[in-house]
Short mmCIF file of C-alpha atoms and ligand atoms in Angstrom, two decimals:
data_model
loop_
_atom_site.label_atom_id
_atom_site.label_comp_id
_atom_site.label_asym_id
_atom_site.label_seq_id
_atom_site.Cartn_x
_atom_site.Cartn_y
_atom_site.Cartn_z
CA UNK L 18 -14.71 -10.67 12.98
CA UNK L 19 -13.59 -7.57 14.83
CA UNK L 20 -13.92 -3.95 13.80
CA UNK L 21 -12.88 -0.80 15.62
CA UNK L 22 -15.44 1.95 15.62
CA UNK L 23 -15.10 5.59 16.64
CA UNK L 24 -18.39 6.03 18.55
CA UNK L 25 -18.01 9.77 19.11
CA UNK L 26 -15.02 12.09 19.47
CA UNK L 27 -12.56 10.60 21.95
CA UNK L 28 -14.25 7.19 22.17
CA UNK L 29 -13.32 3.85 20.57
CA UNK L 30 -15.03 0.47 20.74
CA UNK L 31 -14.06 -2.91 19.35
CA UNK L 32 -17.18 -4.62 18.01
CA UNK L 33 -17.72 -8.22 16.98
CA UNK L 34 -19.63 -8.27 13.69
CA UNK L 35 -20.54 -10.85 11.08
CA UNK L 36 -18.08 -11.70 8.32
CA UNK L 37 -19.21 -9.72 5.22
CA UNK L 38 -21.28 -11.50 2.57
CA UNK L 39 -19.68 -11.05 -0.86
CA UNK L 40 -21.66 -8.65 -3.09
CA UNK L 41 -21.43 -8.69 -6.90
CA UNK L 42 -18.66 -6.42 -8.15
CA UNK L 43 -16.91 -6.45 -4.76
CA UNK L 44 -13.94 -8.17 -3.16
CA UNK L 45 -13.39 -9.02 0.50
CA UNK L 46 -9.98 -8.08 1.85
CA UNK L 47 -8.18 -9.31 4.92
CA UNK L 48 -6.77 -6.01 6.13
CA UNK L 49 -3.01 -6.16 6.77
CA UNK L 50 -1.94 -2.50 7.08
CA UNK L 51 -3.82 0.68 8.02
CA UNK L 52 -2.04 4.01 7.78
CA UNK L 53 -3.21 6.64 10.22
CA UNK L 54 -3.96 9.97 8.63
CA UNK L 55 -4.59 13.52 9.80
CA UNK L 56 -8.24 12.94 8.90
CA UNK L 57 -8.42 10.03 11.37
CA UNK L 58 -6.73 12.07 14.07
CA UNK L 59 -9.08 15.01 13.53
CA UNK L 60 -12.13 12.73 13.43
CA UNK L 61 -11.06 11.24 16.77
CA UNK L 62 -10.48 14.70 18.24
CA UNK L 63 -13.83 15.92 16.90
CA UNK L 64 -12.30 18.65 14.75
CA UNK L 65 -12.87 17.14 11.29
CA UNK L 66 -15.43 19.22 9.35
CA UNK L 67 -18.54 17.48 7.92
CA UNK L 68 -17.95 14.31 9.92
CA UNK L 69 -20.64 12.11 11.47
CA UNK L 70 -20.43 9.41 14.16
CA UNK L 71 -20.32 6.54 14.78
CA UNK L 72 -17.81 5.81 12.04
CA UNK L 73 -15.26 3.08 11.24
CA UNK L 74 -12.15 5.04 10.23
CA UNK L 75 -9.29 3.92 8.00
CA UNK L 76 -8.75 4.72 4.35
CA UNK L 77 -5.00 4.10 3.86
CA UNK L 78 -5.22 0.38 3.41
CA UNK L 79 -3.30 -2.66 2.28
CA UNK L 80 -4.93 -6.05 2.29
CA UNK L 81 -5.08 -9.51 0.81
CA UNK L 82 -8.02 -10.57 -1.33
CA UNK L 83 -9.74 -13.47 0.43
CA UNK L 84 -12.95 -13.59 -1.60
CA UNK L 85 -13.81 -12.38 -5.10
CA UNK L 86 -15.88 -13.61 -8.02
CA UNK L 87 -13.96 -14.67 -11.18
CA UNK L 88 -12.20 -11.56 -12.48
CA UNK L 89 -9.63 -10.93 -15.20
CA UNK L 90 -7.36 -8.64 -13.18
CA UNK L 91 -7.69 -9.75 -9.54
CA UNK L 92 -7.78 -13.04 -7.72
CA UNK L 93 -7.66 -14.51 -4.22
CA UNK L 94 -4.28 -14.02 -2.59
CA UNK L 95 -3.46 -10.75 -4.38
CA UNK L 96 -2.10 -7.98 -2.19
CA UNK L 97 -3.86 -4.74 -3.00
CA UNK L 98 -4.41 -1.17 -1.95
CA UNK L 99 -7.70 0.64 -2.37
CA UNK L 100 -8.70 3.93 -3.90
CA UNK L 101 -10.99 4.97 -1.04
CA UNK L 102 -12.92 7.54 -3.09
CA UNK L 103 -16.24 6.06 -4.15
CA UNK L 104 -17.38 8.15 -7.13
CA UNK L 105 -20.82 8.06 -8.77
CA UNK L 106 -19.64 7.57 -12.36
CA UNK L 107 -22.37 9.76 -13.86
CA UNK L 108 -21.82 13.38 -12.74
CA UNK L 109 -19.99 15.91 -14.90
CA UNK L 110 -16.75 15.53 -12.93
CA UNK L 111 -16.84 11.73 -13.28
CA UNK L 112 -17.62 12.01 -17.00
CA UNK L 113 -14.50 14.11 -17.50
CA UNK L 114 -12.27 11.74 -15.53
CA UNK L 115 -12.19 13.88 -12.39
CA UNK L 116 -13.49 11.11 -10.14
CA UNK L 117 -11.49 12.66 -7.29
CA UNK L 118 -13.96 15.56 -7.07
CA UNK L 119 -17.17 13.70 -7.96
CA UNK L 120 -20.25 15.71 -6.99
CA UNK L 121 -21.51 12.78 -4.88
CA UNK L 122 -18.13 11.57 -3.63
CA UNK L 123 -18.13 9.20 -0.67
CA UNK L 124 -14.79 8.53 0.94
CA UNK L 125 -14.35 5.26 2.83
CA UNK L 126 -13.49 5.97 6.46
CA UNK L 127 -14.95 9.48 6.20
CA UNK L 128 -18.48 9.53 4.70
CA UNK L 129 -18.96 5.75 4.83
CA UNK L 130 -17.29 3.16 7.04
CA UNK L 131 -13.63 2.47 6.36
CA UNK L 132 -11.19 -0.36 6.90
CA UNK L 133 -10.28 -0.43 10.61
CA UNK L 134 -11.49 -4.00 10.67
CA UNK L 135 -10.16 -7.50 10.23
CA UNK L 136 -11.99 -7.84 6.91
CA UNK L 137 -13.37 -5.16 4.60
CA UNK L 138 -15.52 -5.34 1.47
CA UNK L 139 -14.48 -3.02 -1.39
CA UNK L 140 -15.70 -2.45 -4.99
CA UNK L 141 -13.32 -4.23 -7.37
CA UNK L 142 -13.00 -1.06 -9.45
CA UNK L 143 -11.43 0.64 -6.42
CA UNK L 144 -8.64 -1.96 -6.10
CA UNK L 145 -5.08 -1.46 -7.31
CA UNK L 146 -2.23 -3.94 -7.11
CA UNK L 147 1.42 -4.40 -7.93
CA UNK L 148 3.03 -7.64 -6.90
CA UNK L 149 6.40 -5.89 -6.54
CA UNK L 150 5.16 -3.70 -3.68
CA UNK L 151 5.24 -4.53 0.02
CA UNK L 152 2.26 -4.15 2.34
CA UNK L 153 3.82 -1.02 3.88
CA UNK L 154 4.25 0.48 0.41
CA UNK L 155 0.71 -0.39 -0.64
CA UNK L 156 -0.71 1.32 2.46
CA UNK L 157 1.31 4.47 1.69
CA UNK L 158 0.07 4.84 -1.88
CA UNK L 159 -3.09 6.78 -0.99
CA UNK L 160 -1.53 9.49 1.21
CA UNK L 161 1.33 10.01 -1.27
CA UNK L 162 -1.14 10.19 -4.15
CA UNK L 163 -2.72 13.28 -2.58
CA UNK L 164 0.61 15.09 -2.97
CA UNK L 165 1.14 13.53 -6.40
CA UNK L 166 -2.18 14.96 -7.54
CA UNK L 167 -1.25 18.46 -6.39
CA UNK L 168 2.07 18.22 -8.20
CA UNK L 169 0.41 16.98 -11.41
CA UNK L 170 -2.16 19.79 -11.15
CA UNK L 171 0.64 22.36 -10.96
CA UNK L 172 2.10 21.25 -14.33
CA UNK L 173 5.54 21.89 -12.87
CA UNK L 174 8.50 21.32 -15.14
CA UNK L 175 11.81 19.72 -14.29
CA UNK L 176 14.05 22.38 -12.77
CA UNK L 177 11.18 24.45 -11.38
CA UNK L 178 11.48 25.60 -7.81
CA UNK L 179 8.61 24.12 -5.84
CA UNK L 180 7.97 25.46 -2.36
CA UNK L 181 5.99 23.07 -0.15
CA UNK L 182 4.54 24.70 2.94
CA UNK L 183 3.72 22.11 5.61
CA UNK L 184 5.85 19.02 6.25
CA UNK L 185 3.22 16.61 7.53
CA UNK L 186 2.72 13.34 5.59
CA UNK L 187 0.79 15.10 2.80
CA UNK L 188 3.34 17.89 2.38
CA UNK L 189 6.20 15.40 2.54
CA UNK L 190 4.44 13.31 -0.12
CA UNK L 191 4.09 16.40 -2.34
CA UNK L 192 7.76 17.24 -1.75
CA UNK L 193 8.83 13.70 -2.65
CA UNK L 194 6.75 13.61 -5.83
CA UNK L 195 8.01 17.06 -6.86
CA UNK L 196 11.56 15.85 -6.29
CA UNK L 197 10.87 12.76 -8.44
CA UNK L 198 9.48 15.07 -11.16
CA UNK L 199 12.77 16.99 -11.17
CA UNK L 200 11.90 20.01 -9.04
CA UNK L 201 14.25 21.92 -6.84
CA UNK L 202 12.16 21.45 -3.68
CA UNK L 203 12.06 23.93 -0.83
CA UNK L 204 10.28 22.86 2.34
CA UNK L 205 8.82 25.13 5.00
CA UNK L 206 7.39 24.15 8.38
CA UNK L 207 7.39 25.35 11.96
CA UNK L 208 8.43 21.88 13.19
CA UNK L 209 12.23 21.60 13.12
CA UNK L 210 12.21 17.85 13.63
CA UNK L 211 10.28 17.32 10.41
CA UNK L 212 12.54 19.68 8.50
CA UNK L 213 15.72 17.99 9.67
CA UNK L 214 14.23 14.56 8.86
CA UNK L 215 14.02 15.39 5.16
CA UNK L 216 17.01 17.70 4.99
CA UNK L 217 19.31 14.87 6.04
CA UNK L 218 17.55 11.88 4.50
CA UNK L 219 16.11 13.25 1.28
CA UNK L 220 18.74 15.71 0.19
CA UNK L 221 16.33 18.66 0.01
CA UNK L 222 18.66 21.63 -0.23
CA UNK L 223 16.58 24.35 1.40
CA UNK L 224 14.38 23.84 4.45
CA UNK L 225 13.09 26.79 6.42
CA UNK L 226 11.23 27.58 9.62
CA UNK L 227 9.33 30.87 9.15
CA UNK L 228 9.19 31.39 12.92
CA UNK L 229 12.96 31.50 13.03
CA UNK L 230 13.90 33.35 9.87
CA UNK L 231 12.57 35.88 7.40
CA UNK L 232 11.09 33.42 4.89
CA UNK L 233 10.58 36.01 2.17
CA UNK L 234 14.17 37.22 2.37
CA UNK L 235 15.55 33.65 2.38
CA UNK L 236 13.45 32.72 -0.67
CA UNK L 237 14.49 35.86 -2.52
CA UNK L 238 18.14 35.15 -1.86
CA UNK L 239 17.81 31.47 -2.84
CA UNK L 240 15.93 32.18 -6.08
CA UNK L 241 17.88 35.24 -7.15
CA UNK L 242 14.75 37.37 -6.58
CA UNK L 243 12.61 35.20 -8.88
CA UNK L 244 10.71 33.26 -6.17
CA UNK L 245 9.32 29.69 -6.56
CA UNK L 246 7.33 28.91 -9.72
CA UNK L 247 5.05 26.61 -7.73
CA UNK L 248 3.86 27.02 -4.15
CA UNK L 249 2.00 24.13 -2.53
CA UNK L 250 0.06 24.57 0.69
CA UNK L 251 -0.21 21.42 2.76
CA UNK L 252 -0.89 23.08 6.09
CA UNK L 253 -4.61 23.72 5.98
CA UNK L 254 -3.95 26.87 8.00
CA UNK L 255 -5.60 30.10 6.83
CA UNK L 256 -2.71 32.12 8.18
CA UNK L 257 -0.09 29.99 6.44
CA UNK L 258 -2.05 30.16 3.17
CA UNK L 259 -2.41 33.94 3.31
CA UNK L 260 1.26 34.34 4.20
CA UNK L 261 2.28 32.21 1.21
CA UNK L 262 0.83 34.38 -1.60
CA UNK L 263 3.93 36.63 -1.69
CA UNK L 264 6.13 33.54 -2.17
CA UNK L 265 4.86 32.93 -5.74
CA UNK L 266 6.96 33.93 -8.73
CA UNK L 267 5.50 36.09 -11.50
CA UNK L 268 3.54 33.67 -13.67
CA UNK L 269 3.49 31.28 -10.73
CA UNK L 270 0.96 28.75 -9.45
CA UNK L 271 -0.37 28.31 -5.93
CA UNK L 272 -1.97 24.93 -5.21
CA UNK L 273 -4.05 24.42 -2.08
CA UNK L 274 -3.92 20.78 -1.02
CA UNK L 275 -4.65 21.49 2.63
CA UNK L 276 -8.18 22.49 3.57
CA UNK L 277 -9.40 24.84 6.26
CA UNK L 278 -12.79 26.31 7.13
CA UNK L 279 -12.38 30.08 7.06
CA UNK L 280 -12.45 32.42 4.07
CA UNK L 281 -8.99 33.44 2.93
CA UNK L 282 -8.01 36.85 1.62
CA UNK L 283 -5.05 38.16 -0.33
CA UNK L 284 -3.92 41.30 -2.09
CA UNK L 285 -5.50 41.33 -5.52
CA UNK L 286 -2.96 43.84 -6.94
CA UNK L 287 -0.05 41.66 -5.79
CA UNK L 288 -1.72 38.51 -7.18
CA UNK L 289 -2.69 40.30 -10.40
CA UNK L 290 0.78 41.70 -10.92
CA UNK L 291 2.08 38.13 -10.90
CA UNK L 292 -0.71 36.85 -13.17
CA UNK L 293 -0.96 34.13 -10.59
CA UNK L 294 -2.93 30.91 -10.79
CA UNK L 295 -4.69 29.69 -7.67
CA UNK L 296 -6.03 26.15 -7.66
CA UNK L 297 -7.28 23.58 -5.21
CA UNK L 298 -6.30 19.93 -5.33
CA UNK L 299 -8.67 17.37 -3.89
CA UNK L 300 -7.93 13.69 -3.26
CA UNK L 301 -6.33 11.86 -6.19
CA UNK L 302 -7.11 9.78 -9.26
CA UNK L 303 -5.92 6.35 -10.36
CA UNK L 304 -3.26 8.09 -12.50
CA UNK L 305 -1.78 9.56 -9.32
CA UNK L 306 -1.93 6.17 -7.57
CA UNK L 307 -0.15 4.63 -10.57
CA UNK L 308 2.58 7.29 -10.56
CA UNK L 309 3.24 6.69 -6.86
CA UNK L 310 3.24 2.89 -7.33
CA UNK L 311 5.69 3.15 -10.23
CA UNK L 312 7.93 5.44 -8.19
CA UNK L 313 7.93 2.92 -5.34
CA UNK L 314 8.73 0.10 -7.73
CA UNK L 315 11.68 1.96 -9.18
CA UNK L 316 13.03 2.59 -5.67
CA UNK L 317 12.49 6.37 -5.71
CA UNK L 318 10.25 6.15 -2.65
CA UNK L 319 11.09 4.10 0.45
CA UNK L 320 8.41 3.23 3.01
CA UNK L 321 10.94 4.16 5.70
CA UNK L 322 10.93 7.75 4.39
CA UNK L 323 7.45 8.06 5.91
CA UNK L 324 6.67 5.36 8.50
CA UNK L 325 7.92 6.54 11.89
CA UNK L 326 5.65 4.57 14.24
CA UNK L 327 4.03 1.16 14.22
CA UNK L 328 1.24 -0.28 16.36
CA UNK L 329 -0.91 -3.39 16.54
CA UNK L 330 -4.68 -3.25 15.96
CA UNK L 331 -5.37 -4.00 19.66
CA UNK L 332 -3.18 -1.08 20.74
CA UNK L 333 -5.07 1.56 18.76
CA UNK L 334 -7.49 2.75 21.52
CA UNK L 335 -4.67 3.12 24.05
CA UNK L 336 -2.06 4.63 21.73
CA UNK L 337 -4.08 6.78 19.36
CA UNK L 338 -4.23 10.08 21.24
CA UNK L 339 -0.46 9.92 21.78
CA UNK L 340 -0.01 10.10 18.00
CA UNK L 341 -1.39 13.65 18.17
CA UNK L 342 1.33 14.75 20.57
CA UNK L 343 4.11 16.60 18.69
CA UNK L 344 6.56 15.38 21.35
CA UNK L 345 6.23 11.89 19.89
CA UNK L 346 7.53 13.11 16.52
CA UNK L 347 5.09 11.06 14.48
CA UNK L 348 5.37 11.35 10.72
CA UNK L 349 3.25 8.36 9.67
CA UNK L 350 1.95 5.74 12.08
CA UNK L 351 1.09 2.35 10.59
CA UNK L 352 -1.18 -0.30 12.10
CA UNK L 353 0.20 -3.77 11.29
CA UNK L 354 -2.17 -6.75 11.31
CA UNK L 355 -0.18 -9.87 10.61
ZN1 ZN K 1 -5.49 10.09 4.55
ZN1 ZN K 2 -19.54 11.56 -9.90
#
């Protein structure tokens, strides 16, 4: 069987390897869809922090079970997605159900090899399925769950104004889940194409480009001076994060989904005056996966809201760097392996 390995930044190689031997507690999947994520793009560029090479990328997966021992919930032929976060099960975070931030977390396609391969062996406890979902939908569950987790962390209520800063796939996922939860969503990005994509298709009433307008003034006018109750950062830009503190309402919550390397700073008096809450949001849990899957099943999320580009497995080495080019207007690229 074939796997695609990222040998070092900028370099791919297809390798012929042995078909995996089934381990107890695992299932072997024939991989059918692989979503390409910012993490994969940054790993290929060499700009992903804490990343080691060589590495098989790919953590947004949909596949068909081709081998599994007798199991009550899964069987051969099932179409599944995977929760790519391999948690230890014994640390304090795991004990309290926060498997998403396990002390010893290993993420498939990041810390250990992922699913850019014809077949991939996965722990059964990391599988999720819903026979009503398509392969495209199954492969989108993980990236949308990241946004879902941030929205659940914020404890937003229906009718709250939720400002999402950053309209990449993660920010768009957060915006979609906030919309499903009844928020009045406001979306900010410096990429007009992304803003117009959701403005027209999703019915998000306010989209804004802070390079082209006074974001603070627009938000004040839109919220009658109250400002958004929840601000979500999905940019991973220190500058964008620091600029977003003044966007929070009094009593508001600022959730950092995006990650960057530098220290951030903000005005303590301004933050204090608001009695603000600052939180990070890392990965997702099965509850988030389930919320996204249910929302897909009920038709509240369409795969076409996100998938903008499609490529075959063989095309990945030639096409991959083009996905980084903003000119190509990629929202989510999906590798199809039929
Ligand atoms: Zn991802
Ligand atoms: Zn743990």
